[in-house]
Structure formats: structure tokens, C-alpha cells
mmCIF file of C-alpha atoms in Angstrom:
data_model
loop_
_atom_site.group_PDB
_atom_site.id
_atom_site.type_symbol
_atom_site.label_atom_id
_atom_site.label_comp_id
_atom_site.label_asym_id
_atom_site.label_seq_id
_atom_site.Cartn_x
_atom_site.Cartn_y
_atom_site.Cartn_z
ATOM 1 C CA UNK R 1 0.000 0.000 0.000
ATOM 2 C CA UNK R 2 1.019 3.601 -0.439
ATOM 3 C CA UNK R 3 3.441 4.894 2.154
ATOM 4 C CA UNK R 4 2.607 8.594 1.754
ATOM 5 C CA UNK R 5 -0.776 10.243 2.198
ATOM 6 C CA UNK R 6 -2.572 11.742 -0.767
ATOM 7 C CA UNK R 7 -1.940 15.248 0.556
ATOM 8 C CA UNK R 8 1.764 14.646 1.123
ATOM 9 C CA UNK R 9 2.108 13.490 -2.492
ATOM 10 C CA UNK R 10 0.142 16.438 -3.887
ATOM 11 C CA UNK R 11 2.063 18.950 -1.751
ATOM 12 C CA UNK R 12 5.348 17.503 -2.998
ATOM 13 C CA UNK R 13 4.087 17.715 -6.565
ATOM 14 C CA UNK R 14 3.120 21.357 -6.136
ATOM 15 C CA UNK R 15 6.519 22.082 -4.555
ATOM 16 C CA UNK R 16 8.606 20.220 -7.153
ATOM 17 C CA UNK R 17 6.399 21.076 -10.174
ATOM 18 C CA UNK R 18 8.149 18.303 -12.065
ATOM 19 C CA UNK R 19 7.759 14.534 -12.125
ATOM 20 C CA UNK R 20 10.619 12.712 -13.862
ATOM 21 C CA UNK R 21 9.538 9.493 -15.519
ATOM 22 C CA UNK R 22 11.405 6.463 -16.811
ATOM 23 C CA UNK R 23 11.435 2.751 -17.411
ATOM 24 C CA UNK R 24 14.391 0.422 -17.657
ATOM 25 C CA UNK R 25 14.234 -3.370 -17.728
ATOM 26 C CA UNK R 26 17.233 -3.798 -15.401
ATOM 27 C CA UNK R 27 16.377 -3.298 -11.712
ATOM 28 C CA UNK R 28 19.920 -2.270 -10.799
ATOM 29 C CA UNK R 29 20.003 0.392 -13.523
ATOM 30 C CA UNK R 30 16.581 1.576 -12.343
ATOM 31 C CA UNK R 31 17.864 1.935 -8.778
ATOM 32 C CA UNK R 32 20.745 4.080 -10.047
ATOM 33 C CA UNK R 33 18.359 6.283 -12.044
ATOM 34 C CA UNK R 34 16.102 6.785 -9.029
ATOM 35 C CA UNK R 35 19.076 7.546 -6.780
ATOM 36 C CA UNK R 36 20.445 10.059 -9.299
ATOM 37 C CA UNK R 37 17.086 11.859 -9.424
ATOM 38 C CA UNK R 38 16.929 11.798 -5.622
ATOM 39 C CA UNK R 39 20.448 13.195 -5.183
ATOM 40 C CA UNK R 40 19.640 15.800 -7.836
ATOM 41 C CA UNK R 41 16.805 17.060 -5.613
ATOM 42 C CA UNK R 42 13.725 15.345 -7.011
ATOM 43 C CA UNK R 43 11.405 13.754 -4.500
ATOM 44 C CA UNK R 44 8.921 12.373 -7.027
ATOM 45 C CA UNK R 45 9.419 9.777 -9.713
ATOM 46 C CA UNK R 46 7.039 8.098 -12.161
ATOM 47 C CA UNK R 47 7.965 4.549 -13.125
ATOM 48 C CA UNK R 48 6.303 3.729 -16.447
ATOM 49 C CA UNK R 49 4.478 0.441 -16.887
ATOM 50 C CA UNK R 50 6.042 -0.477 -20.214
ATOM 51 C CA UNK R 51 8.015 -3.677 -19.973
ATOM 52 C CA UNK R 52 7.660 -7.352 -19.201
ATOM 53 C CA UNK R 53 7.509 -8.020 -15.452
ATOM 54 C CA UNK R 54 7.286 -4.286 -14.731
ATOM 55 C CA UNK R 55 5.034 -4.928 -11.706
ATOM 56 C CA UNK R 56 7.607 -7.213 -10.116
ATOM 57 C CA UNK R 57 10.377 -4.743 -10.847
ATOM 58 C CA UNK R 58 8.337 -1.930 -9.302
ATOM 59 C CA UNK R 59 7.827 -3.994 -6.158
ATOM 60 C CA UNK R 60 11.582 -4.270 -5.687
ATOM 61 C CA UNK R 61 12.111 -0.585 -6.484
ATOM 62 C CA UNK R 62 9.418 0.428 -4.023
ATOM 63 C CA UNK R 63 11.171 -1.435 -1.205
ATOM 64 C CA UNK R 64 14.522 0.043 -2.234
ATOM 65 C CA UNK R 65 13.138 3.591 -2.165
ATOM 66 C CA UNK R 66 11.569 3.119 1.281
ATOM 67 C CA UNK R 67 14.792 1.717 2.738
ATOM 68 C CA UNK R 68 17.427 3.823 0.989
ATOM 69 C CA UNK R 69 15.908 7.133 -0.170
ATOM 70 C CA UNK R 70 13.880 8.775 2.611
ATOM 71 C CA UNK R 71 11.274 11.173 1.316
ATOM 72 C CA UNK R 72 11.304 9.849 -2.257
ATOM 73 C CA UNK R 73 7.761 9.314 -3.555
ATOM 74 C CA UNK R 74 7.400 6.636 -6.213
ATOM 75 C CA UNK R 75 4.389 6.385 -8.503
ATOM 76 C CA UNK R 76 3.434 4.582 -11.694
ATOM 77 C CA UNK R 77 2.442 5.815 -15.132
ATOM 78 C CA UNK R 78 1.118 4.456 -18.426
ATOM 79 C CA UNK R 79 -1.634 2.496 -16.694
ATOM 80 C CA UNK R 80 -4.702 1.695 -18.763
ATOM 81 C CA UNK R 81 -6.837 -0.555 -16.545
ATOM 82 C CA UNK R 82 -8.009 -0.836 -12.953
ATOM 83 C CA UNK R 83 -6.393 -4.243 -12.379
ATOM 84 C CA UNK R 84 -2.957 -2.832 -13.149
ATOM 85 C CA UNK R 85 -3.594 0.188 -10.932
ATOM 86 C CA UNK R 86 -4.599 -2.114 -8.069
ATOM 87 C CA UNK R 87 -1.539 -4.313 -8.564
ATOM 88 C CA UNK R 88 0.804 -1.329 -8.369
ATOM 89 C CA UNK R 89 -1.011 0.238 -5.422
ATOM 90 C CA UNK R 90 -0.646 -3.058 -3.523
ATOM 91 C CA UNK R 91 3.098 -2.850 -4.219
ATOM 92 C CA UNK R 92 3.481 0.665 -2.881
ATOM 93 C CA UNK R 93 2.547 3.100 -5.667
ATOM 94 C CA UNK R 94 1.912 6.506 -4.133
ATOM 95 C CA UNK R 95 0.302 7.990 -7.258
ATOM 96 C CA UNK R 96 -1.025 6.798 -10.604
ATOM 97 C CA UNK R 97 -0.722 8.444 -14.036
ATOM 98 C CA UNK R 98 -2.862 7.398 -16.997
ATOM 99 C CA UNK R 99 -2.407 8.261 -20.672
ATOM 100 C CA UNK R 100 -6.190 8.198 -21.111
ATOM 101 C CA UNK R 101 -9.246 8.962 -19.020
ATOM 102 C CA UNK R 102 -10.365 5.735 -17.333
ATOM 103 C CA UNK R 103 -13.300 5.746 -14.936
ATOM 104 C CA UNK R 104 -12.372 2.316 -13.508
ATOM 105 C CA UNK R 105 -8.918 3.599 -12.519
ATOM 106 C CA UNK R 106 -10.520 6.701 -11.002
ATOM 107 C CA UNK R 107 -12.691 4.495 -8.776
ATOM 108 C CA UNK R 108 -9.747 2.385 -7.591
ATOM 109 C CA UNK R 109 -7.595 5.399 -6.784
ATOM 110 C CA UNK R 110 -10.383 7.388 -5.154
ATOM 111 C CA UNK R 111 -11.372 4.464 -2.923
ATOM 112 C CA UNK R 112 -7.791 4.039 -1.755
ATOM 113 C CA UNK R 113 -7.059 7.784 -1.463
ATOM 114 C CA UNK R 114 -4.288 7.552 -4.072
ATOM 115 C CA UNK R 115 -3.752 10.687 -6.167
ATOM 116 C CA UNK R 116 -4.192 10.111 -9.884
ATOM 117 C CA UNK R 117 -3.366 12.142 -12.935
ATOM 118 C CA UNK R 118 -5.628 11.674 -15.931
ATOM 119 C CA UNK R 119 -4.293 11.937 -19.459
ATOM 120 C CA UNK R 120 -6.705 14.147 -21.410
ATOM 121 C CA UNK R 121 -6.672 15.407 -24.982
ATOM 122 C CA UNK R 122 -9.850 17.481 -25.128
ATOM 123 C CA UNK R 123 -11.928 19.914 -23.105
ATOM 124 C CA UNK R 124 -14.609 17.229 -22.742
ATOM 125 C CA UNK R 125 -12.098 14.757 -21.282
ATOM 126 C CA UNK R 126 -10.778 17.390 -18.875
ATOM 127 C CA UNK R 127 -14.322 18.077 -17.691
ATOM 128 C CA UNK R 128 -15.001 14.349 -17.210
ATOM 129 C CA UNK R 129 -11.707 13.879 -15.358
ATOM 130 C CA UNK R 130 -12.686 16.614 -12.931
ATOM 131 C CA UNK R 131 -16.087 14.964 -12.444
ATOM 132 C CA UNK R 132 -14.312 11.662 -11.699
ATOM 133 C CA UNK R 133 -12.116 13.374 -9.092
ATOM 134 C CA UNK R 134 -8.769 13.617 -10.911
ATOM 135 C CA UNK R 135 -6.205 15.392 -8.784
ATOM 136 C CA UNK R 136 -4.130 16.558 -11.755
ATOM 137 C CA UNK R 137 -4.892 16.772 -15.467
ATOM 138 C CA UNK R 138 -2.077 15.674 -17.759
ATOM 139 C CA UNK R 139 -2.433 16.985 -21.291
ATOM 140 C CA UNK R 140 -1.612 14.052 -23.505
ATOM 141 C CA UNK R 141 -0.013 14.003 -25.943
ATOM 142 C CA UNK R 142 1.591 17.244 -24.868
ATOM 143 C CA UNK R 143 3.644 17.749 -27.997
ATOM 144 C CA UNK R 144 0.494 17.606 -30.118
ATOM 145 C CA UNK R 145 -1.659 19.841 -27.922
ATOM 146 C CA UNK R 146 0.974 22.448 -27.033
ATOM 147 C CA UNK R 147 0.767 25.899 -25.442
ATOM 148 C CA UNK R 148 -1.922 27.194 -27.808
ATOM 149 C CA UNK R 149 -4.310 24.477 -26.561
ATOM 150 C CA UNK R 150 -3.656 25.457 -22.950
ATOM 151 C CA UNK R 151 -4.244 29.117 -23.744
ATOM 152 C CA UNK R 152 -7.500 28.338 -25.582
ATOM 153 C CA UNK R 153 -9.024 26.278 -22.753
ATOM 154 C CA UNK R 154 -8.036 28.487 -19.812
ATOM 155 C CA UNK R 155 -11.160 30.637 -20.002
ATOM 156 C CA UNK R 156 -13.785 27.854 -20.068
ATOM 157 C CA UNK R 157 -11.738 25.396 -17.984
ATOM 158 C CA UNK R 158 -9.345 27.244 -15.655
#
């Protein structure tokens, strides 16, 4: 289960304003990447769910972070279904990031008081994400939407 409260995670996010993300198939390389981010001042890190046995790797990384990097908050991204979200939460994920808006993931995270960031690509999706209780909206894909999209939606959806 998550080690940090929802509010601790969100406060750290608002303080850092940046969430590095990565995936590497080698656990030892992943530990070095997390440690480098930690020693560089980051206290948040998003592990992306992109490889074979990623859940098992995350479980080991979660234990490593708790034992070796005090104050580091580890979360998981690229999740597309509630079962995966539950599996990662049970292994210590402190936040969840989705590339799409998924109501089933919203329910899992909200029930367990885990902050979640919904990937949205339209004003309608942003509105739905807010209705579902998303803590943060992630514009995705960011390179496609860009600053002009943000500027255009600020008035109707601040």
C-alpha cells in the first residue's frame, strides 16, 4: 500500500512542479536512475508500466526507495486498466498516471485515497476527469496539444 498520504504526495508535486519518468528493464540500472534523481533534488518519480515483469520490478524498487531514499515518492504511469492500478497500489505506488481517461482507474484510486493524474486530450475529457475526481490533469499528448491548446481552454476550464 502507499506509504505517503494523498496530501503529502500532492504537496510535494506542487513544490517540485516536475515529475521525472522512466522505465528500464534492469532493476539495478533503475535503482541508479532513481538515486540520481533523488540526489539531484527530485522527491517524485514516475515509473512507467512499459516492460515485461514491470510490476515485479516496481515492487523491488518500491522497497529500495523506502529503505534507501527517505522522502522519495514513487508512482506509476502508463496504466490503462483498474487491475494494473490495483496491482501497483498493492506494491506501494503513491500515485497513478494514466495516458487516457479511465473511470475504472478513477474508482480504484479514489477508494484508496491515491492521487491520480488523468491523461486528457480534449476539453470534454478534462471536464469528465474533474467529475471523476482527478487530482491533476495531464495533457496528452503534450507535444500535439501544445501551449496554444492550454491558452485556448483556460477561459472555459481554468
